[in-house]
Amino acid sequence: IDSLRALGVEKDLALPAIAVIGDQSSGKSSVLEALSGVALPRGSGIVTRCPLALRLKKMTRAQGWKGNISYLDVNLKLQDPSEVEKEIRKGECSIFHSEKGIKRLIKKIIAKEETINLVVVPSNVDIATTEALKMAQEVDPEGERTLGILTKPDLVDKGTEESVVDIVRNLIIHLKKGYMIVKCRGQQDIQKNLSLASAIQNERAFFEENEHFRILLDEKRATVPLLAEKLTSELVEHINKSLPTLEEQINTQLQKATQELCKYGKSIPETQTEKLFFLIDKIRLFNQDLMYSTHGEEKLHDDEQVKLFTKIRQEFQKWGEILDKNSVKGKYRAANLRIVPLYYQWK
Ligand code: GDP
Ligand code: MG
């Protein structure tokens, strides 16, 4: 899929992808940075002003870390993961998005059958009322390709833990792909410069120590590393499912393109001999067209209206009338005799 994307296939065909949606400050950026290991802009209020497409690629240790950020006509190469956050902030400041336009873009992406939708919902919010889940349900009513992610389990109201557990166990709003619960870096952790790696350790400790949520860890429904594992297998399964359709679509497009290409004849010659043959062939075809025309035959393109043959017949008729009018009997008879049979032959 990466190779297809690198070829630019995405312009023509939808490729399997994962979309992360969620209401403001639900923890999307936090989940993405925990999964990718790259710090992203996040915080309270609207921090991410526009949708962000993340493309991750595995490199060998020798290749090291390499990054690339592009928006509008900017295309930057990054050498270190620490540069990502600053550059994304810069990018977001230079792109203006109306809220309506952003919603339309999100809908377009999550509506595609090829997209797995991750709906991020804070554990301390009533999941049924979140806009993101509503949007996902609109495009995927059966919940076939929607996965719920609960965040901020450390901020749950005391006494409501069991209902959070029920949601994660898929007992409240059923989704075929189920739910996962993760704990990411809170505002305090960020102020304390807690690294992403330590945050993963803290997360595990949190679930092990929490008497209500411990069970979810045993059931493999909690923590970022397990979420990464689940997403990988879901994406692979999704890709396997989409490949036959993708192949079919590619074949149909290929066939169309080949037909179109055939219309333009042979490709451009490169060597001297090829050029010579190309030229000779063009002259031959030109001569052939001339020959056809002198015979009153012609190859017509669909959009040409007047047929040479019809036109000539009319011209002959007019000419015949002129001859008739002007011929002093006998004077042009000889000419008439020669022309008239020719005229009937053509007609
Ligand atoms: P986004 O708007 O959906 O991208 O949300 P952010 O990822 O920017 O997160 C909003 C705020 O919630 C940030 O201050 C995060 O530090 C905080 N946050 C995210 N996940 C958690 C979590 O699991 N626990 C706590 N306590 N805070 C979190
Ligand atoms: Mg964000």
CSV table of C-alpha atoms and ligand atoms in Angstrom, one decimal:
chain,number,residue,atom,x,y,z
A,1,ILE,CA,0.0,0.0,0.0
A,2,ASP,CA,2.9,2.3,0.8
A,3,SER,CA,4.4,1.6,-2.7
A,4,LEU,CA,1.0,2.4,-4.3
A,5,ARG,CA,0.8,5.6,-2.3
A,6,ALA,CA,4.3,6.6,-3.3
A,7,LEU,CA,3.2,6.1,-7.0
A,8,GLY,CA,0.4,8.6,-6.5
A,9,VAL,CA,-2.3,6.0,-6.9
A,10,GLU,CA,-4.3,7.7,-4.2
A,11,LYS,CA,-5.3,10.4,-6.6
A,12,ASP,CA,-7.4,7.9,-8.5
A,13,LEU,CA,-8.2,5.2,-5.9
A,14,ALA,CA,-8.9,5.2,-2.2
A,15,LEU,CA,-6.3,3.3,-0.3
A,16,PRO,CA,-6.8,1.7,3.1
A,17,ALA,CA,-6.1,4.2,5.8
A,18,ILE,CA,-6.9,5.0,9.5
A,19,ALA,CA,-8.8,8.2,10.4
A,20,VAL,CA,-8.7,9.6,13.9
A,21,ILE,CA,-11.6,11.8,14.8
A,22,GLY,CA,-12.8,13.2,18.1
A,23,ASP,CA,-14.3,16.2,19.7
A,24,GLN,CA,-12.1,19.1,20.7
A,25,SER,CA,-9.4,18.2,23.3
A,26,SER,CA,-10.6,14.6,23.4
A,27,GLY,CA,-7.0,13.5,23.1
A,28,LYS,CA,-6.5,12.7,19.3
A,29,SER,CA,-3.1,14.4,19.1
A,30,SER,CA,-2.0,12.7,22.3
A,31,VAL,CA,-3.0,9.2,21.0
A,32,LEU,CA,-1.3,9.9,17.7
A,33,GLU,CA,1.9,11.0,19.3
A,34,ALA,CA,1.9,8.0,21.7
A,35,LEU,CA,1.4,5.7,18.7
A,36,SER,CA,4.0,7.4,16.5
A,37,GLY,CA,6.5,8.3,19.1
A,38,VAL,CA,6.7,11.8,17.7
A,39,ALA,CA,5.6,14.8,19.8
A,40,LEU,CA,2.7,16.7,18.2
A,41,PRO,CA,1.1,20.0,19.1
A,42,ARG,CA,-1.5,19.5,21.8
A,43,GLY,CA,-3.1,21.1,24.8
A,44,SER,CA,-6.4,22.7,25.8
A,45,GLY,CA,-8.6,24.7,23.5
A,46,ILE,CA,-8.5,24.2,19.7
A,47,VAL,CA,-4.9,23.3,19.2
A,48,THR,CA,-5.0,21.4,16.0
A,49,ARG,CA,-6.7,23.8,13.6
A,50,CYS,CA,-6.7,21.6,10.6
A,51,PRO,CA,-6.7,17.9,9.7
A,52,LEU,CA,-3.2,16.3,9.8
A,53,ALA,CA,-2.2,13.4,7.6
A,54,LEU,CA,0.5,11.3,9.2
A,55,ARG,CA,2.3,8.7,7.1
A,56,LEU,CA,4.7,6.4,9.0
A,57,LYS,CA,7.3,4.3,7.5
A,58,LYS,CA,9.6,1.8,9.1
A,59,MET,CA,13.3,2.5,8.5
A,60,THR,CA,16.3,0.4,9.3
A,61,ARG,CA,18.5,1.5,12.2
A,62,ALA,CA,21.2,2.4,9.8
A,63,GLN,CA,18.9,4.7,7.8
A,64,GLY,CA,18.0,6.6,11.0
A,65,TRP,CA,15.0,9.0,11.4
A,66,LYS,CA,13.9,11.1,8.5
A,67,GLY,CA,10.9,13.4,8.2
A,68,ASN,CA,9.1,15.4,5.6
A,69,ILE,CA,6.4,18.0,6.1
A,70,SER,CA,4.4,19.5,3.2
A,71,TYR,CA,1.5,21.9,3.0
A,72,LEU,CA,0.6,24.6,0.4
A,73,ASP,CA,3.8,25.0,-1.5
A,74,VAL,CA,6.1,24.3,1.5
A,75,ASN,CA,8.1,21.1,1.5
A,76,LEU,CA,10.5,20.7,4.3
A,77,LYS,CA,13.0,17.9,5.2
A,78,LEU,CA,13.3,17.3,8.9
A,79,GLN,CA,16.3,15.6,10.6
A,80,ASP,CA,14.9,15.1,14.1
A,81,PRO,CA,11.5,14.1,15.6
A,82,SER,CA,11.8,17.1,17.9
A,83,GLU,CA,11.3,19.5,14.9
A,84,VAL,CA,7.9,18.1,14.0
A,85,GLU,CA,5.8,19.9,16.6
A,86,LYS,CA,7.2,23.3,15.8
A,87,GLU,CA,6.8,22.9,12.1
A,88,ILE,CA,3.3,21.6,12.3
A,89,ARG,CA,2.3,24.6,14.4
A,90,LYS,CA,3.8,26.9,11.7
A,91,GLY,CA,1.9,25.0,9.0
A,92,GLU,CA,-1.4,25.3,10.9
A,93,CYS,CA,-1.0,29.0,11.3
A,94,SER,CA,-0.6,29.5,7.6
A,95,ILE,CA,-3.6,27.5,6.6
A,96,PHE,CA,-7.0,28.9,7.1
A,97,HIS,CA,-9.9,26.5,7.4
A,98,SER,CA,-13.5,27.3,7.9
A,99,GLU,CA,-15.2,24.9,10.3
A,100,LYS,CA,-17.7,23.9,7.7
A,101,GLY,CA,-14.9,23.1,5.2
A,102,ILE,CA,-13.1,21.0,7.7
A,103,LYS,CA,-16.2,19.0,8.6
A,104,ARG,CA,-16.9,18.3,4.9
A,105,LEU,CA,-13.3,17.1,4.5
A,106,ILE,CA,-13.6,14.8,7.5
A,107,LYS,CA,-16.9,13.3,6.2
A,108,LYS,CA,-15.4,12.7,2.8
A,109,ILE,CA,-12.5,10.7,4.4
A,110,ILE,CA,-14.5,8.7,7.0
A,111,ALA,CA,-17.2,7.9,4.5
A,112,LYS,CA,-14.8,5.8,2.4
A,113,GLU,CA,-15.1,2.1,2.7
A,114,GLU,CA,-11.3,1.9,2.7
A,115,THR,CA,-10.9,3.9,5.9
A,116,ILE,CA,-10.9,2.5,9.5
A,117,ASN,CA,-12.4,5.2,11.8
A,118,LEU,CA,-10.9,5.7,15.2
A,119,VAL,CA,-13.3,7.6,17.4
A,120,VAL,CA,-11.5,9.2,20.3
A,121,VAL,CA,-13.7,9.9,23.4
A,122,PRO,CA,-12.6,11.0,26.9
A,123,SER,CA,-13.6,8.6,29.6
A,124,ASN,CA,-15.1,11.4,31.6
A,125,VAL,CA,-17.6,12.4,29.0
A,126,ASP,CA,-20.9,10.8,28.1
A,127,ILE,CA,-19.9,8.8,25.0
A,128,ALA,CA,-23.5,8.9,23.5
A,129,THR,CA,-23.4,12.7,23.2
A,130,THR,CA,-20.1,13.1,21.4
A,131,GLU,CA,-20.3,14.5,17.9
A,132,ALA,CA,-17.4,12.4,16.6
A,133,LEU,CA,-19.2,9.1,17.4
A,134,LYS,CA,-22.4,10.5,15.7
A,135,MET,CA,-20.4,11.4,12.6
A,136,ALA,CA,-18.8,7.9,12.5
A,137,GLN,CA,-22.2,6.2,13.0
A,138,GLU,CA,-23.7,8.3,10.1
A,139,VAL,CA,-21.2,6.9,7.6
A,140,ASP,CA,-20.9,3.4,9.2
A,141,PRO,CA,-24.2,2.6,10.9
A,142,GLU,CA,-23.3,-1.0,11.7
A,143,GLY,CA,-20.0,0.0,13.2
A,144,GLU,CA,-18.2,-2.4,10.8
A,145,ARG,CA,-15.1,-0.3,10.5
A,146,THR,CA,-15.3,2.0,13.5
A,147,LEU,CA,-13.1,1.5,16.6
A,148,GLY,CA,-13.7,3.4,19.8
A,149,ILE,CA,-10.8,4.8,21.9
A,150,LEU,CA,-11.4,6.0,25.4
A,151,THR,CA,-8.8,8.5,26.7
A,152,LYS,CA,-8.1,10.1,30.1
A,153,PRO,CA,-9.0,7.2,32.3
A,154,ASP,CA,-7.2,9.0,35.1
A,155,LEU,CA,-9.8,11.8,35.1
A,156,VAL,CA,-12.8,9.6,35.5
A,157,ASP,CA,-15.3,10.7,38.1
A,158,LYS,CA,-15.0,8.4,41.1
A,159,GLY,CA,-17.9,6.0,41.1
A,160,THR,CA,-18.4,6.0,37.3
A,161,GLU,CA,-15.5,3.6,36.6
A,162,GLU,CA,-17.8,0.5,36.1
A,163,SER,CA,-19.8,2.2,33.4
A,164,VAL,CA,-16.5,3.0,31.6
A,165,VAL,CA,-15.5,-0.6,31.9
A,166,ASP,CA,-18.9,-1.6,30.3
A,167,ILE,CA,-18.3,0.7,27.4
A,168,VAL,CA,-14.8,-0.7,26.7
A,169,ARG,CA,-16.2,-4.2,26.9
A,170,ASN,CA,-18.6,-3.2,24.1
A,171,LEU,CA,-21.7,-3.5,26.1
A,172,ILE,CA,-23.2,0.0,25.8
A,173,ILE,CA,-22.8,1.2,22.1
A,174,HIS,CA,-21.8,-1.8,20.1
A,175,LEU,CA,-19.1,-1.5,17.5
A,176,LYS,CA,-17.9,-4.6,15.6
A,177,LYS,CA,-14.3,-3.6,16.1
A,178,GLY,CA,-14.8,-2.8,19.8
A,179,TYR,CA,-13.0,-0.4,22.1
A,180,MET,CA,-9.6,0.3,23.6
A,181,ILE,CA,-8.7,2.5,26.5
A,182,VAL,CA,-5.4,4.4,26.8
A,183,LYS,CA,-3.8,6.9,29.1
A,184,CYS,CA,-1.6,9.5,27.5
A,185,ARG,CA,0.4,12.4,28.8
A,186,GLY,CA,-1.7,14.9,30.7
A,187,GLN,CA,-0.9,18.7,30.8
A,188,GLN,CA,1.2,18.2,33.9
A,189,ASP,CA,3.3,15.4,32.3
A,190,ILE,CA,4.0,17.7,29.4
A,191,GLN,CA,5.0,20.6,31.7
A,192,LYS,CA,7.3,18.2,33.5
A,193,ASN,CA,8.8,17.2,30.2
A,194,LEU,CA,7.9,13.6,30.7
A,195,SER,CA,9.2,11.6,27.7
A,196,LEU,CA,6.9,9.6,25.5
A,197,ALA,CA,8.7,6.4,26.5
A,198,SER,CA,8.3,7.1,30.3
A,199,ALA,CA,4.6,7.9,29.6
A,200,ILE,CA,4.1,4.4,28.2
A,201,GLN,CA,5.6,3.0,31.4
A,202,ASN,CA,3.4,5.2,33.6
A,203,GLU,CA,0.4,4.1,31.6
A,204,ARG,CA,1.1,0.4,32.2
A,205,ALA,CA,1.6,1.1,35.9
A,206,PHE,CA,-1.7,3.1,36.0
A,207,PHE,CA,-3.7,0.2,34.6
A,208,GLU,CA,-2.0,-2.4,36.8
A,209,GLU,CA,-2.7,-0.4,39.9
A,210,ASN,CA,-6.2,0.6,39.2
A,211,GLU,CA,-8.6,-1.9,40.7
A,212,HIS,CA,-11.4,-1.1,38.3
A,213,PHE,CA,-9.4,-0.9,35.0
A,214,ARG,CA,-6.9,-3.7,35.8
A,215,ILE,CA,-9.3,-6.3,34.3
A,216,LEU,CA,-9.2,-4.4,30.9
A,217,LEU,CA,-5.4,-4.8,30.8
A,218,ASP,CA,-5.9,-8.6,31.2
A,219,GLU,CA,-8.5,-8.6,28.5
A,220,LYS,CA,-6.0,-6.8,26.2
A,221,ARG,CA,-8.3,-3.8,25.9
A,222,ALA,CA,-6.0,-1.2,27.4
A,223,THR,CA,-2.7,0.7,26.8
A,224,VAL,CA,-1.1,2.3,23.8
A,225,PRO,CA,1.2,-0.6,22.8
A,226,LEU,CA,-1.8,-3.0,22.7
A,227,LEU,CA,-3.7,-0.4,20.7
A,228,ALA,CA,-0.8,-0.2,18.2
A,229,GLU,CA,-0.9,-4.0,18.0
A,230,LYS,CA,-4.6,-4.1,17.4
A,231,LEU,CA,-4.5,-1.3,14.8
A,232,THR,CA,-1.7,-3.1,12.9
A,233,SER,CA,-3.7,-6.3,12.7
A,234,GLU,CA,-6.9,-4.4,11.9
A,235,LEU,CA,-5.2,-2.5,9.1
A,236,VAL,CA,-3.6,-5.6,7.7
A,237,GLU,CA,-6.9,-7.4,7.7
A,238,HIS,CA,-8.6,-4.4,6.1
A,239,ILE,CA,-5.9,-4.2,3.4
A,240,ASN,CA,-6.3,-8.0,2.7
A,241,LYS,CA,-10.0,-7.4,2.3
A,242,SER,CA,-9.6,-4.3,0.0
A,243,LEU,CA,-6.9,-5.7,-2.2
A,244,PRO,CA,-9.1,-7.7,-4.6
A,245,THR,CA,-11.4,-4.7,-5.2
A,246,LEU,CA,-8.3,-2.5,-5.5
A,247,GLU,CA,-6.9,-4.8,-8.1
A,248,GLU,CA,-10.1,-4.8,-10.0
A,249,GLN,CA,-10.3,-1.0,-10.0
A,250,ILE,CA,-6.7,-0.8,-11.2
A,251,ASN,CA,-7.3,-3.2,-14.0
A,252,THR,CA,-10.4,-1.3,-15.2
A,253,GLN,CA,-8.5,2.0,-15.1
A,254,LEU,CA,-5.5,0.4,-16.9
A,255,GLN,CA,-7.8,-0.9,-19.6
A,256,LYS,CA,-9.3,2.6,-20.1
A,257,ALA,CA,-5.9,4.3,-20.1
A,258,THR,CA,-4.6,1.7,-22.6
A,259,GLN,CA,-7.5,2.3,-25.0
A,260,GLU,CA,-7.0,6.1,-24.7
A,261,LEU,CA,-3.3,5.7,-25.4
A,262,CYS,CA,-4.0,3.6,-28.5
A,263,LYS,CA,-5.9,6.5,-30.0
A,264,TYR,CA,-2.7,8.5,-30.1
A,265,GLY,CA,-0.7,5.9,-32.0
A,266,LYS,CA,2.9,4.8,-31.4
A,267,SER,CA,5.0,6.5,-28.9
A,268,ILE,CA,7.7,9.0,-29.6
A,269,PRO,CA,10.7,7.5,-31.5
A,270,GLU,CA,14.1,7.8,-29.9
A,271,THR,CA,16.9,6.4,-32.1
A,272,GLN,CA,17.7,7.7,-35.6
A,273,THR,CA,16.3,4.6,-37.3
A,274,GLU,CA,13.1,4.8,-35.3
A,275,LYS,CA,12.7,8.4,-36.2
A,276,LEU,CA,13.2,7.6,-39.9
A,277,PHE,CA,10.6,4.9,-39.8
A,278,PHE,CA,8.3,7.1,-37.9
A,279,LEU,CA,8.6,9.8,-40.5
A,280,ILE,CA,8.2,7.4,-43.4
A,281,ASP,CA,5.1,6.0,-41.8
A,282,LYS,CA,3.6,9.5,-41.3
A,283,ILE,CA,4.2,10.3,-45.0
A,284,ARG,CA,2.7,7.0,-46.0
A,285,LEU,CA,-0.4,7.7,-44.0
A,286,PHE,CA,-0.6,11.2,-45.3
A,287,ASN,CA,-0.3,10.0,-48.9
A,288,GLN,CA,-2.9,7.3,-48.1
A,289,ASP,CA,-5.3,10.0,-46.8
A,290,LEU,CA,-4.7,12.0,-50.0
A,291,MET,CA,-5.4,9.0,-52.2
A,292,TYR,CA,-8.6,8.3,-50.3
A,293,SER,CA,-9.7,11.9,-50.7
A,294,THR,CA,-9.1,11.9,-54.4
A,295,HIS,CA,-11.3,8.8,-54.6
A,296,GLY,CA,-13.9,10.6,-52.6
A,297,GLU,CA,-13.4,8.2,-49.7
A,298,GLU,CA,-12.4,9.4,-46.4
A,299,LYS,CA,-11.9,8.3,-42.8
A,300,LEU,CA,-14.1,10.3,-40.6
A,301,HIS,CA,-13.7,11.3,-37.0
A,302,ASP,CA,-16.9,11.2,-35.0
A,303,ASP,CA,-17.2,15.0,-34.7
A,304,GLU,CA,-16.8,15.8,-38.5
A,305,GLN,CA,-20.1,16.7,-40.0
A,306,VAL,CA,-19.7,17.1,-43.7
A,307,LYS,CA,-18.7,14.1,-45.7
A,308,LEU,CA,-16.5,14.7,-48.6
A,309,PHE,CA,-18.5,12.4,-50.8
A,310,THR,CA,-21.8,14.3,-50.2
A,311,LYS,CA,-20.1,17.6,-50.6
A,312,ILE,CA,-18.6,16.6,-54.0
A,313,ARG,CA,-21.9,15.2,-55.2
A,314,GLN,CA,-23.5,18.6,-54.6
A,315,GLU,CA,-20.6,20.4,-56.3
A,316,PHE,CA,-21.0,18.1,-59.3
A,317,GLN,CA,-24.7,18.8,-59.5
A,318,LYS,CA,-24.0,22.5,-59.5
A,319,TRP,CA,-21.3,22.1,-62.1
A,320,GLY,CA,-23.6,19.9,-64.2
A,321,GLU,CA,-26.3,22.7,-64.1
A,322,ILE,CA,-23.7,25.3,-65.2
A,323,LEU,CA,-22.6,23.1,-68.0
A,324,ASP,CA,-26.1,22.5,-69.1
A,325,LYS,CA,-27.0,26.2,-69.0
A,326,ASN,CA,-23.9,27.3,-70.9
A,327,SER,CA,-23.4,24.5,-73.4
A,328,VAL,CA,-24.2,25.7,-76.9
A,329,LYS,CA,-25.5,22.4,-78.1
A,330,GLY,CA,-22.7,20.4,-79.4
A,331,LYS,CA,-19.9,22.7,-78.2
A,332,TYR,CA,-19.4,21.1,-74.9
A,333,ARG,CA,-20.9,17.8,-75.7
A,334,ALA,CA,-17.6,16.1,-75.9
A,335,ALA,CA,-16.7,17.3,-72.4
A,336,ASN,CA,-20.1,16.4,-71.1
A,337,LEU,CA,-19.9,12.9,-72.4
A,338,ARG,CA,-16.7,12.4,-70.5
A,339,ILE,CA,-17.8,13.9,-67.3
A,340,VAL,CA,-21.3,12.7,-66.9
A,341,PRO,CA,-20.4,8.9,-66.7
A,342,LEU,CA,-17.7,9.8,-64.2
A,343,TYR,CA,-20.4,11.7,-62.2
A,344,TYR,CA,-22.7,8.8,-62.1
A,345,GLN,CA,-20.0,6.4,-61.3
A,346,TRP,CA,-19.2,8.6,-58.2
A,347,LYS,CA,-22.8,9.0,-57.3
B,1,GDP,P1,-7.1,16.9,20.6
B,1,GDP,O1,-7.7,18.3,20.6
B,1,GDP,O2,-8.2,15.9,20.5
B,1,GDP,O3,-6.0,16.7,19.7
B,1,GDP,O4,-6.6,16.7,22.2
B,1,GDP,P2,-5.1,16.7,22.7
B,1,GDP,O5,-4.3,15.5,22.4
B,1,GDP,O6,-4.5,18.1,22.4
B,1,GDP,O7,-5.4,16.6,24.3
B,1,GDP,C1,-6.1,17.6,25.0
B,1,GDP,C2,-5.5,17.7,26.4
B,1,GDP,O8,-5.8,16.5,27.1
B,1,GDP,C3,-4.0,17.9,26.5
B,1,GDP,O9,-3.7,18.8,27.5
B,1,GDP,C4,-3.5,16.5,26.9
B,1,GDP,O10,-2.3,16.6,27.6
B,1,GDP,C5,-4.6,16.0,27.7
B,1,GDP,N1,-4.7,14.5,27.7
B,1,GDP,C6,-4.8,13.7,26.6
B,1,GDP,N2,-4.8,12.4,27.0
B,1,GDP,C7,-4.9,12.4,28.4
B,1,GDP,C8,-4.9,11.4,29.3
B,1,GDP,O11,-5.0,10.2,29.0
B,1,GDP,N3,-4.9,11.8,30.7
B,1,GDP,C9,-4.9,13.1,31.0
B,1,GDP,N4,-4.9,13.4,32.3
B,1,GDP,N5,-4.8,14.1,30.1
B,1,GDP,C10,-4.8,13.7,28.8
B,2,MG,MG,-5.1,18.0,18.4
